[in-house]
PDB file of N, CA and C in Angstrom:
ATOM      1  N   MET A   1     -41.650 134.040-158.204  1.00  0.00           N
ATOM      2  CA  MET A   1     -41.712 134.622-159.265  1.00  0.00           C
ATOM      3  C   MET A   1     -40.826 134.549-160.350  1.00  0.00           C
ATOM      4  N   TYR A   2     -39.214 134.853-159.542  1.00  0.00           N
ATOM      5  CA  TYR A   2     -38.473 134.787-160.467  1.00  0.00           C
ATOM      6  C   TYR A   2     -37.881 133.457-161.181  1.00  0.00           C
ATOM      7  N   TYR A   3     -38.227 132.161-160.467  1.00  0.00           N
ATOM      8  CA  TYR A   3     -38.066 131.435-160.747  1.00  0.00           C
ATOM      9  C   TYR A   3     -39.302 131.135-162.344  1.00  0.00           C
ATOM     10  N   LYS A   4     -40.253 131.489-162.119  1.00  0.00           N
ATOM     11  CA  LYS A   4     -41.230 131.198-163.125  1.00  0.00           C
ATOM     12  C   LYS A   4     -40.888 132.477-164.502  1.00  0.00           C
ATOM     13  N   LEU A   5     -40.191 133.505-164.062  1.00  0.00           N
ATOM     14  CA  LEU A   5     -39.915 134.311-165.066  1.00  0.00           C
ATOM     15  C   LEU A   5     -38.612 133.983-165.922  1.00  0.00           C
ATOM     16  N   SER A   6     -37.903 133.281-165.108  1.00  0.00           N
ATOM     17  CA  SER A   6     -36.618 132.338-165.824  1.00  0.00           C
ATOM     18  C   SER A   6     -37.062 131.357-166.913  1.00  0.00           C
ATOM     19  N   VAL A   7     -37.610 130.666-166.435  1.00  0.00           N
ATOM     20  CA  VAL A   7     -38.078 129.394-167.343  1.00  0.00           C
ATOM     21  C   VAL A   7     -38.962 129.682-168.460  1.00  0.00           C
ATOM     22  N   HIS A   8     -40.122 130.868-167.922  1.00  0.00           N
ATOM     23  CA  HIS A   8     -40.713 131.631-169.240  1.00  0.00           C
ATOM     24  C   HIS A   8     -39.796 132.409-170.214  1.00  0.00           C
ATOM     25  N   ALA A   9     -38.751 132.819-169.738  1.00  0.00           N
ATOM     26  CA  ALA A   9     -38.062 133.484-170.735  1.00  0.00           C
ATOM     27  C   ALA A   9     -37.174 132.515-171.710  1.00  0.00           C
ATOM     28  N   TYR A  10     -36.575 131.608-170.773  1.00  0.00           N
ATOM     29  CA  TYR A  10     -36.288 130.297-171.394  1.00  0.00           C
ATOM     30  C   TYR A  10     -37.114 129.558-172.609  1.00  0.00           C
ATOM     31  N   ASN A  11     -38.488 129.527-172.340  1.00  0.00           N
ATOM     32  CA  ASN A  11     -39.293 128.898-173.410  1.00  0.00           C
ATOM     33  C   ASN A  11     -39.359 129.759-174.505  1.00  0.00           C
ATOM     34  N   LEU A  12     -39.448 131.228-174.380  1.00  0.00           N
ATOM     35  CA  LEU A  12     -39.193 132.123-175.336  1.00  0.00           C
ATOM     36  C   LEU A  12     -38.040 132.390-176.118  1.00  0.00           C
ATOM     37  N   CYS A  13     -36.774 131.533-175.630  1.00  0.00           N
ATOM     38  CA  CYS A  13     -35.397 131.711-176.243  1.00  0.00           C
ATOM     39  C   CYS A  13     -34.985 132.927-175.808  1.00  0.00           C
ATOM     40  N   LEU A  14     -35.097 133.579-174.599  1.00  0.00           N
ATOM     41  CA  LEU A  14     -34.935 134.948-174.406  1.00  0.00           C
ATOM     42  C   LEU A  14     -33.655 134.508-173.359  1.00  0.00           C
ATOM     43  N   PHE A  15     -32.648 133.792-173.870  1.00  0.00           N
ATOM     44  CA  PHE A  15     -31.569 133.297-172.948  1.00  0.00           C
ATOM     45  C   PHE A  15     -31.292 133.987-171.658  1.00  0.00           C
ATOM     46  N   LYS A  16     -30.383 135.400-172.165  1.00  0.00           N
ATOM     47  CA  LYS A  16     -29.938 136.405-171.328  1.00  0.00           C
ATOM     48  C   LYS A  16     -31.085 136.646-170.150  1.00  0.00           C
ATOM     49  N   GLU A  17     -32.286 137.059-170.674  1.00  0.00           N
ATOM     50  CA  GLU A  17     -33.051 137.298-169.884  1.00  0.00           C
ATOM     51  C   GLU A  17     -33.335 136.097-168.685  1.00  0.00           C
ATOM     52  N   SER A  18     -33.292 134.694-169.250  1.00  0.00           N
ATOM     53  CA  SER A  18     -33.723 133.717-168.189  1.00  0.00           C
ATOM     54  C   SER A  18     -32.475 133.619-167.240  1.00  0.00           C
ATOM     55  N   VAL A  19     -31.330 133.774-167.780  1.00  0.00           N
ATOM     56  CA  VAL A  19     -30.159 133.794-166.457  1.00  0.00           C
ATOM     57  C   VAL A  19     -30.368 134.737-165.492  1.00  0.00           C
ATOM     58  N   GLU A  20     -30.675 136.228-165.978  1.00  0.00           N
ATOM     59  CA  GLU A  20     -30.705 136.790-165.116  1.00  0.00           C
ATOM     60  C   GLU A  20     -31.815 136.989-164.124  1.00  0.00           C
ATOM     61  N   MET A  21     -33.096 136.354-164.863  1.00  0.00           N
ATOM     62  CA  MET A  21     -34.067 136.092-163.447  1.00  0.00           C
ATOM     63  C   MET A  21     -33.905 134.899-162.826  1.00  0.00           C
ATOM     64  N   GLY A  22     -33.005 133.888-163.456  1.00  0.00           N
ATOM     65  CA  GLY A  22     -32.898 132.796-162.587  1.00  0.00           C
ATOM     66  C   GLY A  22     -31.747 132.992-161.580  1.00  0.00           C
ATOM     67  N   GLU A  23     -30.776 134.078-162.006  1.00  0.00           N
ATOM     68  CA  GLU A  23     -30.015 134.416-160.781  1.00  0.00           C
ATOM     69  C   GLU A  23     -30.671 134.988-159.726  1.00  0.00           C
ATOM     70  N   GLU A  24     -31.389 136.128-159.914  1.00  0.00           N
ATOM     71  CA  GLU A  24     -32.365 136.412-158.871  1.00  0.00           C
ATOM     72  C   GLU A  24     -33.136 135.716-158.142  1.00  0.00           C
ATOM     73  N   ALA A  25     -33.549 134.430-158.849  1.00  0.00           N
ATOM     74  CA  ALA A  25     -34.243 133.670-157.864  1.00  0.00           C
ATOM     75  C   ALA A  25     -33.638 133.057-157.111  1.00  0.00           C
ATOM     76  N   LEU A  26     -32.064 132.440-157.398  1.00  0.00           N
ATOM     77  CA  LEU A  26     -30.985 131.860-156.659  1.00  0.00           C
ATOM     78  C   LEU A  26     -30.614 133.130-155.472  1.00  0.00           C
ATOM     79  N   ASP A  27     -30.744 133.971-155.761  1.00  0.00           N
ATOM     80  CA  ASP A  27     -30.479 135.382-154.573  1.00  0.00           C
ATOM     81  C   ASP A  27     -31.562 135.349-153.775  1.00  0.00           C
ATOM     82  N   ALA A  28     -32.611 135.079-154.027  1.00  0.00           N
ATOM     83  CA  ALA A  28     -33.939 135.124-153.305  1.00  0.00           C
ATOM     84  C   ALA A  28     -33.878 133.934-152.271  1.00  0.00           C
ATOM     85  N   SER A  29     -33.126 132.978-152.227  1.00  0.00           N
ATOM     86  CA  SER A  29     -33.008 132.029-151.384  1.00  0.00           C
ATOM     87  C   SER A  29     -34.358 130.906-151.648  1.00  0.00           C
ATOM     88  N   ILE A  30     -33.809 130.357-152.395  1.00  0.00           N
ATOM     89  CA  ILE A  30     -35.226 129.069-152.683  1.00  0.00           C
ATOM     90  C   ILE A  30     -35.066 127.934-152.114  1.00  0.00           C
ATOM     91  N   PHE A  31     -36.158 127.477-151.149  1.00  0.00           N
ATOM     92  CA  PHE A  31     -35.749 126.418-150.380  1.00  0.00           C
ATOM     93  C   PHE A  31     -36.513 125.090-150.854  1.00  0.00           C
ATOM     94  N   ASP A  32     -37.274 125.511-151.918  1.00  0.00           N
ATOM     95  CA  ASP A  32     -38.086 124.067-152.471  1.00  0.00           C
ATOM     96  C   ASP A  32     -36.681 123.598-153.363  1.00  0.00           C
ATOM     97  N   THR A  33     -36.395 122.360-153.170  1.00  0.00           N
ATOM     98  CA  THR A  33     -35.697 121.473-153.664  1.00  0.00           C
ATOM     99  C   THR A  33     -35.769 121.394-155.351  1.00  0.00           C
ATOM    100  N   ARG A  34     -36.880 120.829-155.697  1.00  0.00           N
ATOM    101  CA  ARG A  34     -37.267 120.907-157.236  1.00  0.00           C
ATOM    102  C   ARG A  34     -37.154 122.359-157.972  1.00  0.00           C
ATOM    103  N   ILE A  35     -38.025 123.317-157.207  1.00  0.00           N
ATOM    104  CA  ILE A  35     -37.755 124.577-157.767  1.00  0.00           C
ATOM    105  C   ILE A  35     -36.104 125.093-158.053  1.00  0.00           C
ATOM    106  N   LYS A  36     -35.577 125.320-157.152  1.00  0.00           N
ATOM    107  CA  LYS A  36     -33.764 125.531-157.077  1.00  0.00           C
ATOM    108  C   LYS A  36     -33.286 124.368-158.172  1.00  0.00           C
ATOM    109  N   ALA A  37     -33.438 122.867-158.167  1.00  0.00           N
ATOM    110  CA  ALA A  37     -32.792 122.525-159.211  1.00  0.00           C
ATOM    111  C   ALA A  37     -33.357 122.903-160.859  1.00  0.00           C
ATOM    112  N   ASN A  38     -34.687 123.177-161.033  1.00  0.00           N
ATOM    113  CA  ASN A  38     -34.856 123.727-162.184  1.00  0.00           C
ATOM    114  C   ASN A  38     -34.567 124.953-162.665  1.00  0.00           C
ATOM    115  N   THR A  39     -34.531 125.474-161.589  1.00  0.00           N
ATOM    116  CA  THR A  39     -33.835 126.958-161.765  1.00  0.00           C
ATOM    117  C   THR A  39     -32.536 127.135-162.346  1.00  0.00           C
ATOM    118  N   ILE A  40     -31.520 126.268-161.466  1.00  0.00           N
ATOM    119  CA  ILE A  40     -30.499 125.845-162.159  1.00  0.00           C
ATOM    120  C   ILE A  40     -30.016 125.574-163.154  1.00  0.00           C
ATOM    121  N   GLN A  41     -31.150 124.327-163.826  1.00  0.00           N
ATOM    122  CA  GLN A  41     -31.212 123.813-165.013  1.00  0.00           C
ATOM    123  C   GLN A  41     -31.403 124.671-166.362  1.00  0.00           C
ATOM    124  N   ALA A  42     -32.406 125.625-166.054  1.00  0.00           N
ATOM    125  CA  ALA A  42     -32.568 126.527-166.823  1.00  0.00           C
ATOM    126  C   ALA A  42     -31.466 127.722-167.354  1.00  0.00           C
ATOM    127  N   ILE A  43     -30.766 127.874-165.948  1.00  0.00           N
ATOM    128  CA  ILE A  43     -29.481 128.783-166.345  1.00  0.00           C
ATOM    129  C   ILE A  43     -28.401 128.092-166.958  1.00  0.00           C
ATOM    130  N   CYS A  44     -28.572 127.117-166.693  1.00  0.00           N
ATOM    131  CA  CYS A  44     -27.029 126.209-167.490  1.00  0.00           C
ATOM    132  C   CYS A  44     -27.705 125.922-168.914  1.00  0.00           C
ATOM    133  N   ASN A  45     -28.832 125.860-168.940  1.00  0.00           N
ATOM    134  CA  ASN A  45     -29.323 125.562-170.350  1.00  0.00           C
ATOM    135  C   ASN A  45     -29.184 126.700-171.107  1.00  0.00           C
ATOM    136  N   SER A  46     -29.814 128.079-170.680  1.00  0.00           N
ATOM    137  CA  SER A  46     -29.429 129.198-171.331  1.00  0.00           C
ATOM    138  C   SER A  46     -28.059 129.585-171.291  1.00  0.00           C
ATOM    139  N   HIS A  47     -27.030 129.333-170.605  1.00  0.00           N
ATOM    140  CA  HIS A  47     -25.275 129.584-170.909  1.00  0.00           C
ATOM    141  C   HIS A  47     -25.136 129.008-172.072  1.00  0.00           C
ATOM    142  N   TYR A  48     -25.936 127.835-172.146  1.00  0.00           N
ATOM    143  CA  TYR A  48     -25.269 126.701-173.272  1.00  0.00           C
ATOM    144  C   TYR A  48     -25.924 127.590-174.718  1.00  0.00           C
ATOM    145  N   TYR A  49     -27.005 127.911-174.777  1.00  0.00           N
ATOM    146  CA  TYR A  49     -27.437 128.512-176.091  1.00  0.00           C
ATOM    147  C   TYR A  49     -26.826 129.970-176.054  1.00  0.00           C
ATOM    148  N   LEU A  50     -26.191 130.465-175.046  1.00  0.00           N
ATOM    149  CA  LEU A  50     -25.655 131.970-175.441  1.00  0.00           C
ATOM    150  C   LEU A  50     -23.988 131.392-175.672  1.00  0.00           C
ATOM    151  N   SER A  51     -23.702 130.278-175.699  1.00  0.00           N
ATOM    152  CA  SER A  51     -22.211 129.809-175.838  1.00  0.00           C
ATOM    153  C   SER A  51     -21.291 130.061-174.796  1.00  0.00           C
ATOM    154  N   ASN A  52     -21.980 130.339-173.595  1.00  0.00           N
ATOM    155  CA  ASN A  52     -20.787 130.456-172.333  1.00  0.00           C
ATOM    156  C   ASN A  52     -20.862 129.321-172.008  1.00  0.00           C
ATOM    157  N   TYR A  53     -19.900 128.512-172.501  1.00  0.00           N
ATOM    158  CA  TYR A  53     -19.681 127.229-172.361  1.00  0.00           C
ATOM    159  C   TYR A  53     -19.440 126.655-170.631  1.00  0.00           C
ATOM    160  N   GLU A  54     -18.423 127.503-170.528  1.00  0.00           N
ATOM    161  CA  GLU A  54     -17.758 127.621-169.181  1.00  0.00           C
ATOM    162  C   GLU A  54     -18.670 127.818-168.094  1.00  0.00           C
ATOM    163  N   GLN A  55     -19.435 128.904-168.086  1.00  0.00           N
ATOM    164  CA  GLN A  55     -20.422 129.380-167.094  1.00  0.00           C
ATOM    165  C   GLN A  55     -21.458 127.937-167.147  1.00  0.00           C
ATOM    166  N   ALA A  56     -22.093 127.357-167.985  1.00  0.00           N
ATOM    167  CA  ALA A  56     -23.047 126.265-168.287  1.00  0.00           C
ATOM    168  C   ALA A  56     -22.237 124.963-167.561  1.00  0.00           C
ATOM    169  N   ARG A  57     -20.971 124.603-167.601  1.00  0.00           N
ATOM    170  CA  ARG A  57     -20.415 123.838-166.639  1.00  0.00           C
ATOM    171  C   ARG A  57     -20.428 124.111-165.116  1.00  0.00           C
ATOM    172  N   ILE A  58     -20.165 125.620-164.753  1.00  0.00           N
ATOM    173  CA  ILE A  58     -20.347 125.903-163.614  1.00  0.00           C
ATOM    174  C   ILE A  58     -21.827 125.509-162.851  1.00  0.00           C
ATOM    175  N   TYR A  59     -22.665 125.763-163.863  1.00  0.00           N
ATOM    176  CA  TYR A  59     -24.036 125.659-163.220  1.00  0.00           C
ATOM    177  C   TYR A  59     -24.491 123.971-163.102  1.00  0.00           C
ATOM    178  N   LEU A  60     -24.123 123.426-164.177  1.00  0.00           N
ATOM    179  CA  LEU A  60     -24.254 121.980-164.427  1.00  0.00           C
ATOM    180  C   LEU A  60     -23.525 121.074-163.191  1.00  0.00           C
ATOM    181  N   ASP A  61     -22.314 121.456-162.673  1.00  0.00           N
ATOM    182  CA  ASP A  61     -21.691 121.086-161.753  1.00  0.00           C
ATOM    183  C   ASP A  61     -22.484 121.028-160.389  1.00  0.00           C
ATOM    184  N   GLN A  62     -23.231 122.350-160.423  1.00  0.00           N
ATOM    185  CA  GLN A  62     -24.433 122.294-159.320  1.00  0.00           C
ATOM    186  C   GLN A  62     -25.727 121.710-159.263  1.00  0.00           C
ATOM    187  N   TYR A  63     -25.818 121.507-160.416  1.00  0.00           N
ATOM    188  CA  TYR A  63     -26.999 120.614-160.953  1.00  0.00           C
ATOM    189  C   TYR A  63     -27.164 119.403-160.631  1.00  0.00           C
ATOM    190  N   LYS A  64     -25.760 118.646-161.002  1.00  0.00           N
ATOM    191  CA  LYS A  64     -25.682 117.512-160.328  1.00  0.00           C
ATOM    192  C   LYS A  64     -25.851 116.992-159.122  1.00  0.00           C
ATOM    193  N   GLU A  65     -25.520 117.817-158.609  1.00  0.00           N
ATOM    194  CA  GLU A  65     -25.758 117.691-156.717  1.00  0.00           C
ATOM    195  C   GLU A  65     -27.131 117.052-156.307  1.00  0.00           C
ATOM    196  N   PHE A  66     -28.180 117.489-157.093  1.00  0.00           N
ATOM    197  CA  PHE A  66     -29.559 117.267-156.516  1.00  0.00           C
ATOM    198  C   PHE A  66     -29.848 115.603-156.843  1.00  0.00           C
ATOM    199  N   SER A  67     -30.415 115.104-155.972  1.00  0.00           N
ATOM    200  CA  SER A  67     -30.744 113.612-156.029  1.00  0.00           C
ATOM    201  C   SER A  67     -32.200 113.141-156.486  1.00  0.00           C
ATOM    202  N   LEU A  68     -32.752 114.362-157.336  1.00  0.00           N
ATOM    203  CA  LEU A  68     -34.222 114.079-157.906  1.00  0.00           C
ATOM    204  C   LEU A  68     -34.237 113.073-159.116  1.00  0.00           C
ATOM    205  N   PRO A  69     -35.097 112.441-159.217  1.00  0.00           N
ATOM    206  CA  PRO A  69     -34.865 111.078-160.216  1.00  0.00           C
ATOM    207  C   PRO A  69     -34.651 111.936-161.600  1.00  0.00           C
ATOM    208  N   GLU A  70     -35.037 112.975-161.982  1.00  0.00           N
ATOM    209  CA  GLU A  70     -34.783 113.181-163.535  1.00  0.00           C
ATOM    210  C   GLU A  70     -33.132 113.823-163.721  1.00  0.00           C
ATOM    211  N   VAL A  71     -32.479 114.217-162.715  1.00  0.00           N
ATOM    212  CA  VAL A  71     -31.126 114.768-162.814  1.00  0.00           C
ATOM    213  C   VAL A  71     -30.630 113.839-163.494  1.00  0.00           C
ATOM    214  N   LYS A  72     -30.348 112.996-163.375  1.00  0.00           N
ATOM    215  CA  LYS A  72     -28.949 112.187-164.093  1.00  0.00           C
ATOM    216  C   LYS A  72     -29.303 112.098-165.392  1.00  0.00           C
ATOM    217  N   ASP A  73     -30.432 111.711-165.854  1.00  0.00           N
ATOM    218  CA  ASP A  73     -30.760 111.765-167.467  1.00  0.00           C
ATOM    219  C   ASP A  73     -30.348 113.185-167.780  1.00  0.00           C
ATOM    220  N   ASN A  74     -31.000 114.228-167.038  1.00  0.00           N
ATOM    221  CA  ASN A  74     -30.793 115.677-167.780  1.00  0.00           C
ATOM    222  C   ASN A  74     -29.352 116.153-167.817  1.00  0.00           C
ATOM    223  N   VAL A  75     -28.370 115.501-166.662  1.00  0.00           N
ATOM    224  CA  VAL A  75     -27.066 115.846-166.391  1.00  0.00           C
ATOM    225  C   VAL A  75     -26.114 115.127-167.960  1.00  0.00           C
ATOM    226  N   ASN A  76     -26.739 114.073-167.956  1.00  0.00           N
ATOM    227  CA  ASN A  76     -26.016 113.225-169.420  1.00  0.00           C
ATOM    228  C   ASN A  76     -26.282 114.136-170.597  1.00  0.00           C
ATOM    229  N   VAL A  77     -27.618 114.435-170.859  1.00  0.00           N
ATOM    230  CA  VAL A  77     -27.856 115.278-172.017  1.00  0.00           C
ATOM    231  C   VAL A  77     -27.376 116.720-172.017  1.00  0.00           C
ATOM    232  N   LEU A  78     -27.308 117.267-170.956  1.00  0.00           N
ATOM    233  CA  LEU A  78     -26.580 118.792-170.808  1.00  0.00           C
ATOM    234  C   LEU A  78     -24.764 118.135-171.125  1.00  0.00           C
ATOM    235  N   GLU A  79     -24.138 117.378-170.632  1.00  0.00           N
ATOM    236  CA  GLU A  79     -22.904 116.982-170.898  1.00  0.00           C
ATOM    237  C   GLU A  79     -22.589 116.798-172.253  1.00  0.00           C
ATOM    238  N   ALA A  80     -23.459 115.878-172.841  1.00  0.00           N
ATOM    239  CA  ALA A  80     -23.522 115.752-174.320  1.00  0.00           C
ATOM    240  C   ALA A  80     -23.549 117.061-175.149  1.00  0.00           C
ATOM    241  N   MET A  81     -24.313 117.959-174.911  1.00  0.00           N
ATOM    242  CA  MET A  81     -24.342 118.855-175.400  1.00  0.00           C
ATOM    243  C   MET A  81     -23.096 120.118-175.108  1.00  0.00           C
ATOM    244  N   LEU A  82     -22.511 119.761-174.041  1.00  0.00           N
ATOM    245  CA  LEU A  82     -21.000 120.754-173.891  1.00  0.00           C
ATOM    246  C   LEU A  82     -19.918 120.007-174.494  1.00  0.00           C
ATOM    247  N   TYR A  83     -20.224 118.518-174.359  1.00  0.00           N
ATOM    248  CA  TYR A  83     -19.057 117.754-175.059  1.00  0.00           C
ATOM    249  C   TYR A  83     -19.040 118.157-176.740  1.00  0.00           C
ATOM    250  N   SER A  84     -19.995 117.997-177.283  1.00  0.00           N
ATOM    251  CA  SER A  84     -20.081 118.142-178.678  1.00  0.00           C
ATOM    252  C   SER A  84     -20.033 119.655-178.952  1.00  0.00           C
ATOM    253  N   ALA A  85     -20.052 120.353-178.598  1.00  0.00           N
ATOM    254  CA  ALA A  85     -20.090 121.980-178.518  1.00  0.00           C
ATOM    255  C   ALA A  85     -18.451 122.294-178.431  1.00  0.00           C
ATOM    256  N   ASN A  86     -17.755 121.372-177.962  1.00  0.00           N
ATOM    257  CA  ASN A  86     -15.970 121.502-177.828  1.00  0.00           C
ATOM    258  C   ASN A  86     -15.432 120.688-178.392  1.00  0.00           C
ATOM    259  N   GLY A  87     -16.353 120.034-179.577  1.00  0.00           N
ATOM    260  CA  GLY A  87     -15.876 118.893-180.273  1.00  0.00           C
ATOM    261  C   GLY A  87     -15.529 117.746-179.769  1.00  0.00           C
ATOM    262  N   ASP A  88     -15.927 117.381-178.769  1.00  0.00           N
ATOM    263  CA  ASP A  88     -15.373 115.867-178.077  1.00  0.00           C
ATOM    264  C   ASP A  88     -16.288 115.134-178.238  1.00  0.00           C
ATOM    265  N   TYR A  89     -17.074 114.642-179.377  1.00  0.00           N
ATOM    266  CA  TYR A  89     -18.078 113.690-179.869  1.00  0.00           C
ATOM    267  C   TYR A  89     -17.485 112.410-179.299  1.00  0.00           C
ATOM    268  N   HIS A  90     -16.154 111.900-179.201  1.00  0.00           N
ATOM    269  CA  HIS A  90     -16.226 110.679-178.521  1.00  0.00           C
ATOM    270  C   HIS A  90     -16.255 110.410-177.200  1.00  0.00           C
ATOM    271  N   ILE A  91     -16.600 111.152-176.642  1.00  0.00           N
ATOM    272  CA  ILE A  91     -16.910 111.176-175.207  1.00  0.00           C
ATOM    273  C   ILE A  91     -18.323 110.916-175.092  1.00  0.00           C
ATOM    274  N   ILE A  92     -19.269 111.337-175.921  1.00  0.00           N
ATOM    275  CA  ILE A  92     -20.745 111.431-175.742  1.00  0.00           C
ATOM    276  C   ILE A  92     -21.217 109.919-175.849  1.00  0.00           C
ATOM    277  N   SER A  93     -20.541 109.288-176.334  1.00  0.00           N
ATOM    278  CA  SER A  93     -21.159 107.993-176.825  1.00  0.00           C
ATOM    279  C   SER A  93     -21.021 107.106-175.272  1.00  0.00           C
ATOM    280  N   TRP A  94     -19.792 107.220-174.540  1.00  0.00           N
ATOM    281  CA  TRP A  94     -19.511 107.029-173.535  1.00  0.00           C
ATOM    282  C   TRP A  94     -20.597 107.459-172.363  1.00  0.00           C
ATOM    283  N   LEU A  95     -21.163 108.505-172.161  1.00  0.00           N
ATOM    284  CA  LEU A  95     -21.990 108.992-171.333  1.00  0.00           C
ATOM    285  C   LEU A  95     -23.126 108.132-171.439  1.00  0.00           C
ATOM    286  N   PHE A  96     -23.576 107.881-172.595  1.00  0.00           N
ATOM    287  CA  PHE A  96     -24.918 107.038-172.399  1.00  0.00           C
ATOM    288  C   PHE A  96     -24.752 105.667-172.249  1.00  0.00           C
ATOM    289  N   HIS A  97     -23.516 104.884-172.377  1.00  0.00           N
ATOM    290  CA  HIS A  97     -23.211 103.591-171.927  1.00  0.00           C
ATOM    291  C   HIS A  97     -22.677 103.343-170.794  1.00  0.00           C
ATOM    292  N   SER A  98     -22.907 104.355-170.095  1.00  0.00           N
ATOM    293  CA  SER A  98     -22.134 104.157-168.420  1.00  0.00           C
ATOM    294  C   SER A  98     -23.164 103.562-167.408  1.00  0.00           C
TER     295      SER A  98
END
């Protein structure tokens, strides 16, 4: 339930609530790999939109550990967003050409 509330809050741009619900979901020991990955991605994205870039990076590092097919592309986008937020534009093109 917390996972669904987290994603719903994210879709409504309620990023603080998304983080709170996502952390509750992780505390509830999610056993489904895809749901756990999606929860971590929602928390990471929410932290980004709250300008909590260091927290976003911590969750991004956790998200990278999943071997789901969509993770690599999502990681590239999230890393590009974080690099651009920090003004590191020269690194972004490298991400998509590696």
